[in-house]
Short mmCIF file of C-alpha atoms in Angstrom, two decimals:
data_model
loop_
_atom_site.label_atom_id
_atom_site.label_comp_id
_atom_site.label_asym_id
_atom_site.label_seq_id
_atom_site.Cartn_x
_atom_site.Cartn_y
_atom_site.Cartn_z
CA UNK A 3 0.00 0.00 0.00
CA UNK A 4 1.27 3.47 -0.90
CA UNK A 5 0.13 6.99 -0.06
CA UNK A 6 -0.77 8.65 -3.34
CA UNK A 7 -2.22 11.95 -2.14
CA UNK A 8 -1.98 14.26 0.85
CA UNK A 9 -4.69 16.90 1.20
CA UNK A 10 -4.22 19.73 3.68
CA UNK A 11 -7.16 22.00 4.45
CA UNK A 12 -6.77 25.29 6.29
CA UNK A 13 -9.97 25.84 8.26
CA UNK A 14 -10.61 29.32 9.61
CA UNK A 15 -13.11 28.97 12.41
CA UNK A 16 -12.73 31.72 14.98
CA UNK A 17 -13.70 35.29 14.21
CA UNK A 18 -11.81 36.75 17.14
CA UNK A 19 -9.14 39.39 16.70
CA UNK A 20 -5.52 38.32 17.13
CA UNK A 21 -5.41 39.99 20.55
CA UNK A 22 -8.52 38.18 21.75
CA UNK A 23 -7.31 34.85 20.37
CA UNK A 24 -4.16 35.18 22.44
CA UNK A 25 -6.11 35.34 25.71
CA UNK A 26 -7.20 31.71 25.25
CA UNK A 27 -10.59 32.24 26.84
CA UNK A 28 -13.20 29.54 26.93
CA UNK A 29 -16.36 29.52 24.79
CA UNK A 30 -14.51 30.14 21.53
CA UNK A 31 -13.81 27.66 18.74
CA UNK A 32 -10.19 27.61 17.50
CA UNK A 33 -8.86 27.28 13.96
CA UNK A 34 -7.76 23.86 12.72
CA UNK A 35 -5.88 22.18 9.87
CA UNK A 36 -7.44 19.00 8.44
CA UNK A 37 -5.05 16.43 6.93
CA UNK A 38 -6.17 13.50 4.77
CA UNK A 39 -3.92 10.76 3.38
CA UNK A 40 -5.24 8.68 0.46
CA UNK A 41 -3.75 5.36 -0.66
CA UNK A 42 -3.57 3.42 -3.91
CA UNK A 43 -5.91 0.85 -2.37
CA UNK A 44 -8.70 3.38 -1.93
CA UNK A 45 -8.33 3.82 1.83
CA UNK A 46 -7.99 7.25 3.40
CA UNK A 47 -7.07 8.43 6.88
CA UNK A 48 -7.87 11.84 8.34
CA UNK A 49 -6.61 13.71 11.39
CA UNK A 50 -6.90 17.25 12.71
CA UNK A 51 -3.73 19.32 13.03
CA UNK A 52 -2.91 22.15 15.42
CA UNK A 53 -4.22 25.48 14.15
CA UNK A 54 -2.64 27.67 16.84
CA UNK A 55 -3.91 31.23 16.92
CA UNK A 56 -4.26 31.24 13.13
CA UNK A 57 -4.47 28.16 10.91
CA UNK A 58 -3.14 30.15 7.94
CA UNK A 59 0.18 30.46 9.81
CA UNK A 60 0.29 26.81 10.93
CA UNK A 61 -0.75 25.13 7.67
CA UNK A 62 2.60 25.64 5.85
CA UNK A 63 4.36 23.53 8.49
CA UNK A 64 2.08 20.60 7.65
CA UNK A 65 2.56 21.28 3.95
CA UNK A 66 6.32 20.85 4.46
CA UNK A 67 5.68 17.23 5.53
CA UNK A 68 3.64 16.47 2.41
CA UNK A 69 6.56 15.54 0.08
CA UNK A 70 7.92 13.18 2.72
CA UNK A 71 4.65 11.25 2.88
CA UNK A 72 3.95 10.79 -0.83
CA UNK A 73 4.77 7.24 -1.92
CA UNK A 74 5.20 5.89 1.61
CA UNK A 75 3.52 2.84 3.07
CA UNK A 76 1.07 3.90 5.83
CA UNK A 77 1.58 0.50 7.45
CA UNK A 78 5.30 1.21 7.92
CA UNK A 79 4.63 3.61 10.77
CA UNK A 80 7.82 2.92 12.74
CA UNK A 81 9.98 3.29 9.62
CA UNK A 82 8.22 6.54 8.74
CA UNK A 83 8.55 7.78 12.33
CA UNK A 84 12.30 7.18 12.38
CA UNK A 85 13.05 8.49 8.90
CA UNK A 86 11.01 11.64 9.43
CA UNK A 87 13.38 12.62 12.25
CA UNK A 88 16.28 12.72 9.78
CA UNK A 89 14.22 14.39 7.06
CA UNK A 90 13.11 17.11 9.45
CA UNK A 91 16.50 17.74 11.07
CA UNK A 92 18.40 18.02 7.80
CA UNK A 93 16.30 20.85 6.45
CA UNK A 94 12.97 21.87 7.97
CA UNK A 95 13.25 21.68 11.80
CA UNK A 96 9.47 21.92 12.00
CA UNK A 97 7.35 22.66 15.12
CA UNK A 98 6.71 19.79 17.50
CA UNK A 99 3.10 19.49 16.30
CA UNK A 100 3.86 19.05 12.58
CA UNK A 101 4.30 15.25 12.51
CA UNK A 102 1.59 13.93 14.84
CA UNK A 103 -1.49 14.16 12.58
CA UNK A 104 0.28 12.29 9.76
CA UNK A 105 1.04 9.42 12.11
CA UNK A 106 -2.55 9.43 13.41
CA UNK A 107 -3.88 9.36 9.84
CA UNK A 108 -1.64 6.35 9.07
CA UNK A 109 -3.00 4.53 12.12
CA UNK A 110 -6.51 5.39 10.92
CA UNK A 111 -5.73 3.67 7.62
CA UNK A 112 -4.19 0.67 9.40
CA UNK A 113 -7.27 0.20 11.55
CA UNK A 114 -9.57 0.41 8.56
CA UNK A 115 -7.44 -2.11 6.65
CA UNK A 116 -7.63 -4.50 9.61
CA UNK A 117 -11.28 -3.80 10.35
CA UNK A 118 -10.38 -2.98 13.98
CA UNK A 119 -10.32 0.07 16.27
CA UNK A 120 -6.78 1.35 16.79
CA UNK A 121 -6.63 0.52 20.50
CA UNK A 122 -7.09 -3.15 19.64
CA UNK A 123 -4.19 -2.99 17.19
CA UNK A 124 -2.08 -1.42 19.93
CA UNK A 125 -3.14 -4.07 22.44
CA UNK A 126 -6.15 -3.24 24.58
CA UNK A 127 -5.54 -2.69 28.29
CA UNK A 128 -9.10 -1.61 29.18
CA UNK A 129 -12.41 -0.64 27.64
CA UNK A 130 -12.94 2.78 29.23
CA UNK A 131 -10.94 5.54 30.90
CA UNK A 132 -11.91 8.32 33.39
CA UNK A 133 -12.20 11.82 31.91
CA UNK A 134 -11.33 15.11 33.60
CA UNK A 135 -12.27 18.56 32.32
CA UNK A 136 -9.59 21.19 31.86
CA UNK A 137 -10.38 24.90 32.04
CA UNK A 138 -9.26 27.62 29.68
CA UNK A 139 -8.11 30.98 31.11
CA UNK A 140 -11.29 32.42 32.57
CA UNK A 141 -11.92 36.07 33.36
CA UNK A 142 -13.11 35.97 36.97
CA UNK A 143 -12.65 33.72 39.98
CA UNK A 144 -16.39 33.14 40.02
CA UNK A 145 -16.16 31.81 36.47
CA UNK A 146 -13.77 29.10 37.70
CA UNK A 147 -16.00 28.28 40.66
CA UNK A 148 -19.08 28.02 38.48
CA UNK A 149 -17.26 25.86 35.96
CA UNK A 150 -15.80 23.52 38.58
CA UNK A 151 -19.24 22.91 40.02
CA UNK A 152 -20.75 22.41 36.56
CA UNK A 153 -18.02 19.92 35.64
CA UNK A 154 -18.62 17.96 38.82
CA UNK A 155 -22.39 17.93 38.30
CA UNK A 156 -21.94 16.69 34.71
CA UNK A 157 -20.10 13.66 36.05
CA UNK A 158 -16.52 14.37 34.98
CA UNK A 159 -14.05 12.58 37.20
CA UNK A 160 -11.89 15.61 37.91
CA UNK A 161 -11.19 19.26 37.11
CA UNK A 162 -7.92 20.96 36.20
CA UNK A 163 -7.43 24.70 36.36
CA UNK A 164 -5.36 26.84 34.06
CA UNK A 165 -5.35 29.58 36.69
CA UNK A 166 -5.43 33.33 35.97
CA UNK A 167 -2.44 34.44 38.10
CA UNK A 168 -0.76 35.96 39.99
CA UNK A 169 0.21 33.30 42.54
CA UNK A 170 -1.63 34.74 45.56
CA UNK A 171 -4.87 34.94 43.59
CA UNK A 172 -4.34 31.41 42.32
CA UNK A 173 -3.82 30.02 45.83
CA UNK A 174 -7.02 31.61 47.09
CA UNK A 175 -8.82 30.15 44.08
CA UNK A 176 -7.37 26.68 44.71
CA UNK A 177 -8.74 26.82 48.25
CA UNK A 178 -12.17 28.03 47.18
CA UNK A 179 -12.55 25.30 44.57
CA UNK A 180 -11.45 22.57 46.98
CA UNK A 181 -14.04 23.77 49.50
CA UNK A 182 -16.68 23.86 46.78
CA UNK A 183 -16.22 20.37 45.28
CA UNK A 184 -15.27 18.52 48.46
CA UNK A 185 -12.14 16.81 49.70
CA UNK A 186 -12.44 13.66 47.57
CA UNK A 187 -12.91 15.19 44.11
CA UNK A 188 -9.86 15.02 41.82
CA UNK A 189 -8.28 18.45 41.28
CA UNK A 190 -5.12 19.43 39.39
CA UNK A 191 -3.57 22.68 38.21
CA UNK A 192 -1.46 23.86 35.28
CA UNK A 193 -0.22 27.46 35.57
CA UNK A 194 1.59 27.04 32.22
CA UNK A 195 5.14 27.94 33.22
CA UNK A 196 4.40 31.18 35.07
CA UNK A 197 6.23 30.62 38.38
CA UNK A 198 9.74 31.20 39.62
CA UNK A 199 11.31 28.41 41.67
CA UNK A 200 10.58 30.10 45.01
CA UNK A 201 7.02 30.89 44.01
CA UNK A 202 6.45 27.34 42.76
CA UNK A 203 7.62 25.95 46.11
CA UNK A 204 5.21 28.22 47.97
CA UNK A 205 2.28 27.37 45.68
CA UNK A 206 3.18 23.68 45.68
CA UNK A 207 3.10 23.48 49.47
CA UNK A 208 -0.33 25.08 49.40
CA UNK A 209 -1.55 22.56 46.84
CA UNK A 210 -0.24 19.72 49.00
CA UNK A 211 -2.31 20.94 51.93
CA UNK A 212 -5.40 20.90 49.71
CA UNK A 213 -4.85 17.42 48.29
CA UNK A 214 -4.41 18.35 44.63
CA UNK A 215 -3.29 15.39 42.51
CA UNK A 216 -0.51 17.10 40.57
CA UNK A 217 1.19 20.41 39.81
CA UNK A 218 1.71 20.71 36.05
CA UNK A 219 4.37 22.81 34.31
CA UNK A 220 4.86 25.32 37.11
CA UNK A 221 8.23 26.08 35.46
CA UNK A 222 8.91 26.07 31.70
CA UNK A 223 9.26 22.48 30.51
CA UNK A 224 12.67 23.21 28.98
CA UNK A 225 14.11 24.33 32.35
CA UNK A 226 15.18 20.89 33.46
CA UNK A 227 17.50 22.13 36.21
CA UNK A 228 14.79 24.09 38.05
CA UNK A 229 12.25 21.33 37.56
CA UNK A 230 14.76 18.90 39.04
CA UNK A 231 15.10 21.06 42.18
CA UNK A 232 11.35 21.49 42.45
CA UNK A 233 10.64 17.79 42.08
CA UNK A 234 13.14 17.02 44.84
CA UNK A 235 11.63 19.66 47.14
CA UNK A 236 7.88 19.14 46.82
CA UNK A 237 5.76 16.13 47.73
CA UNK A 238 3.01 16.89 45.21
CA UNK A 239 3.84 15.19 41.88
CA UNK A 240 5.29 17.52 39.24
CA UNK A 241 3.97 16.88 35.72
CA UNK A 242 6.07 18.01 32.75
CA UNK A 243 7.31 17.32 29.19
CA UNK A 244 4.17 18.13 27.17
CA UNK A 245 5.87 20.92 25.21
CA UNK A 246 9.44 19.71 24.70
CA UNK A 247 11.01 18.65 21.41
CA UNK A 248 12.78 15.33 21.06
CA UNK A 249 9.85 12.98 21.70
CA UNK A 250 10.70 9.92 23.82
CA UNK A 251 14.45 10.55 23.82
CA UNK A 252 14.15 13.94 25.52
CA UNK A 253 11.56 12.52 27.90
CA UNK A 254 14.13 9.91 28.90
CA UNK A 255 16.47 12.71 30.02
CA UNK A 256 13.80 14.18 32.28
CA UNK A 257 13.16 10.79 33.84
CA UNK A 258 16.86 10.03 34.25
CA UNK A 259 17.47 13.43 35.87
CA UNK A 260 14.36 13.16 38.07
CA UNK A 261 13.04 16.43 36.70
CA UNK A 262 9.38 15.37 37.03
CA UNK A 263 7.17 12.76 38.65
CA UNK A 264 4.66 12.45 35.80
CA UNK A 265 5.39 12.73 32.08
CA UNK A 266 2.91 14.11 29.57
CA UNK A 267 2.22 13.13 25.97
CA UNK A 268 -0.44 13.57 23.32
CA UNK A 269 -0.90 12.64 19.69
CA UNK A 270 -0.65 16.24 18.46
CA UNK A 271 2.52 17.59 20.10
CA UNK A 272 4.46 14.39 20.92
CA UNK A 273 4.72 12.42 17.72
CA UNK A 274 1.29 10.97 17.05
CA UNK A 275 0.08 7.63 18.34
CA UNK A 276 3.49 6.06 17.71
CA UNK A 277 5.19 8.76 19.80
CA UNK A 278 2.72 8.58 22.68
CA UNK A 279 3.09 4.82 22.95
CA UNK A 280 6.88 5.10 23.06
CA UNK A 281 6.70 7.72 25.83
CA UNK A 282 4.12 5.79 27.84
CA UNK A 283 6.13 2.57 27.63
CA UNK A 284 9.30 4.41 28.62
CA UNK A 285 7.57 5.90 31.67
CA UNK A 286 6.10 2.53 32.65
CA UNK A 287 9.60 1.03 32.74
CA UNK A 288 10.47 3.54 35.47
CA UNK A 289 7.23 3.10 37.40
CA UNK A 290 5.94 6.52 36.29
CA UNK A 291 2.60 7.73 35.06
CA UNK A 292 2.23 9.08 31.54
CA UNK A 293 -0.85 11.26 31.73
CA UNK A 294 -2.38 11.92 28.33
CA UNK A 295 -2.40 15.63 27.50
CA UNK A 296 -5.29 17.15 25.58
CA UNK A 297 -4.99 17.40 21.79
CA UNK A 298 -7.50 20.29 21.90
CA UNK A 299 -9.86 19.12 19.13
CA UNK A 300 -12.31 16.35 19.99
CA UNK A 301 -11.66 14.70 16.62
CA UNK A 302 -8.00 14.31 17.60
CA UNK A 303 -8.88 13.30 21.17
CA UNK A 304 -10.02 10.01 19.64
CA UNK A 305 -6.31 9.32 19.04
CA UNK A 306 -5.53 10.11 22.66
CA UNK A 307 -8.35 7.83 23.77
CA UNK A 308 -6.99 4.90 21.77
CA UNK A 309 -3.60 5.39 23.43
CA UNK A 310 -5.12 5.68 26.91
CA UNK A 311 -7.04 2.44 26.34
CA UNK A 312 -3.83 0.64 25.35
CA UNK A 313 -1.59 1.64 28.29
CA UNK A 314 -1.70 0.78 31.99
CA UNK A 315 0.06 3.84 33.44
CA UNK A 316 -2.37 6.66 32.61
CA UNK A 317 -5.21 7.46 34.99
CA UNK A 318 -7.19 9.98 32.94
CA UNK A 319 -8.13 11.40 29.57
CA UNK A 320 -8.03 15.23 29.50
CA UNK A 321 -10.62 17.27 27.61
CA UNK A 322 -10.70 21.05 27.34
CA UNK A 323 -13.90 22.55 28.70
CA UNK A 324 -16.53 23.32 27.58
CA UNK A 325 -16.07 20.20 25.44
CA UNK A 326 -18.66 21.51 22.99
CA UNK A 327 -16.29 24.30 21.92
CA UNK A 328 -13.91 21.71 20.42
CA UNK A 329 -16.43 19.22 19.00
CA UNK A 330 -16.71 20.77 15.54
CA UNK A 331 -16.09 18.92 12.30
CA UNK A 332 -17.43 15.58 13.55
CA UNK A 333 -20.89 14.04 13.54
CA UNK A 334 -20.61 12.40 16.92
CA UNK A 335 -18.27 13.05 19.84
CA UNK A 336 -16.37 10.72 22.10
CA UNK A 337 -18.49 7.99 23.70
CA UNK A 338 -18.63 9.43 27.25
CA UNK A 339 -20.96 8.22 29.98
CA UNK A 340 -20.78 8.69 33.76
CA UNK A 341 -17.45 10.47 33.43
CA UNK A 342 -15.77 7.68 31.44
CA UNK A 343 -14.79 7.60 27.77
CA UNK A 344 -15.50 4.19 26.29
CA UNK A 345 -13.69 2.44 23.47
CA UNK A 346 -14.73 3.52 19.94
CA UNK A 347 -16.36 0.71 17.99
CA UNK A 348 -15.65 1.75 14.39
CA UNK A 349 -12.48 0.59 12.61
CA UNK A 350 -9.48 2.92 12.67
CA UNK A 351 -9.72 6.17 14.57
CA UNK A 352 -13.49 5.82 14.82
CA UNK A 353 -14.31 9.40 13.87
CA UNK A 354 -17.26 10.20 11.61
CA UNK A 355 -16.28 13.54 10.09
CA UNK A 356 -18.80 16.21 9.15
CA UNK A 357 -17.41 17.02 5.72
CA UNK A 358 -20.08 19.65 5.06
CA UNK A 359 -18.82 21.57 8.10
CA UNK A 360 -15.20 21.08 7.05
CA UNK A 361 -15.95 22.25 3.49
CA UNK A 362 -17.69 25.36 4.79
CA UNK A 363 -14.77 26.17 7.11
CA UNK A 364 -12.05 25.56 4.51
CA UNK A 365 -10.34 28.78 3.40
CA UNK A 366 -7.40 27.13 1.60
CA UNK A 367 -6.51 23.68 0.30
CA UNK A 368 -3.26 22.15 -0.92
#
């Protein structure tokens, strides 16, 4: 089987100004790039690609992968994964999110060819996984409180804040949310690399007293030295590595240097399904969790779900909230009931795309 065509659609969805897009508020639908691989046997695989603040800016990075994919066997995913690293390094040095959707699309083709959902090809570990909701950056503290309570009432198994800052405001908010949802409800936080070391220690101690499950990227992921100190100092698990280049090999350095307690991976930013499985297996060998990081778009979260169903060292699936903001371009969302995402039943990725919606949103095609 050979890939004979690669179609890349730039889909402009949001009508926000550039300044408003950069605030990453909830209740707005982001841009997306839609990638479809077609083979000489009539099979096609589709995956969503990261649209950033503007899909017109991101799309050329995916287009740079197109010549690499033409003529390749979608079943040779490991070969393609390895050879892309050399292809990319010798000329492009593309963003970390450029490769993932191509790998996901190849897995989609493989599942269709086999007549099986991807998680079964990977080796099923379970049939469902708990889901937690992850906030965007909300405007007021009350917005976070209202959302946390809504998430809990809707049956999600946990809630993670992307807090507004500064640290003192965040700590008061952490306390208020813990008091609101009760002492047994799973809570996490991701301040997205906004703390100094001293501040992270102070905030981390506060989180420990409140029973939060983990403290995610308090320091920039690339600052291994400071993360190493923080991990040694705090009792609350430090989660890191979602935004680093180097896939499983760089993750190995963080584990070896004890720069985190939990590693992160997703099919968008960390090398597709092939990359996530490498990272999860690496972490398992060291007795560590690999918590699956959101891929933003619900269509791409299907890839994350397949990975989560095929590993034993991930406790949750993360979805940005409100989930409805990221459910565009598909006819039916993830099979979620009682706070658990169940295994997709269709072959391949299991996504039924809404091509009318995608056609209407397409502003460029290559």
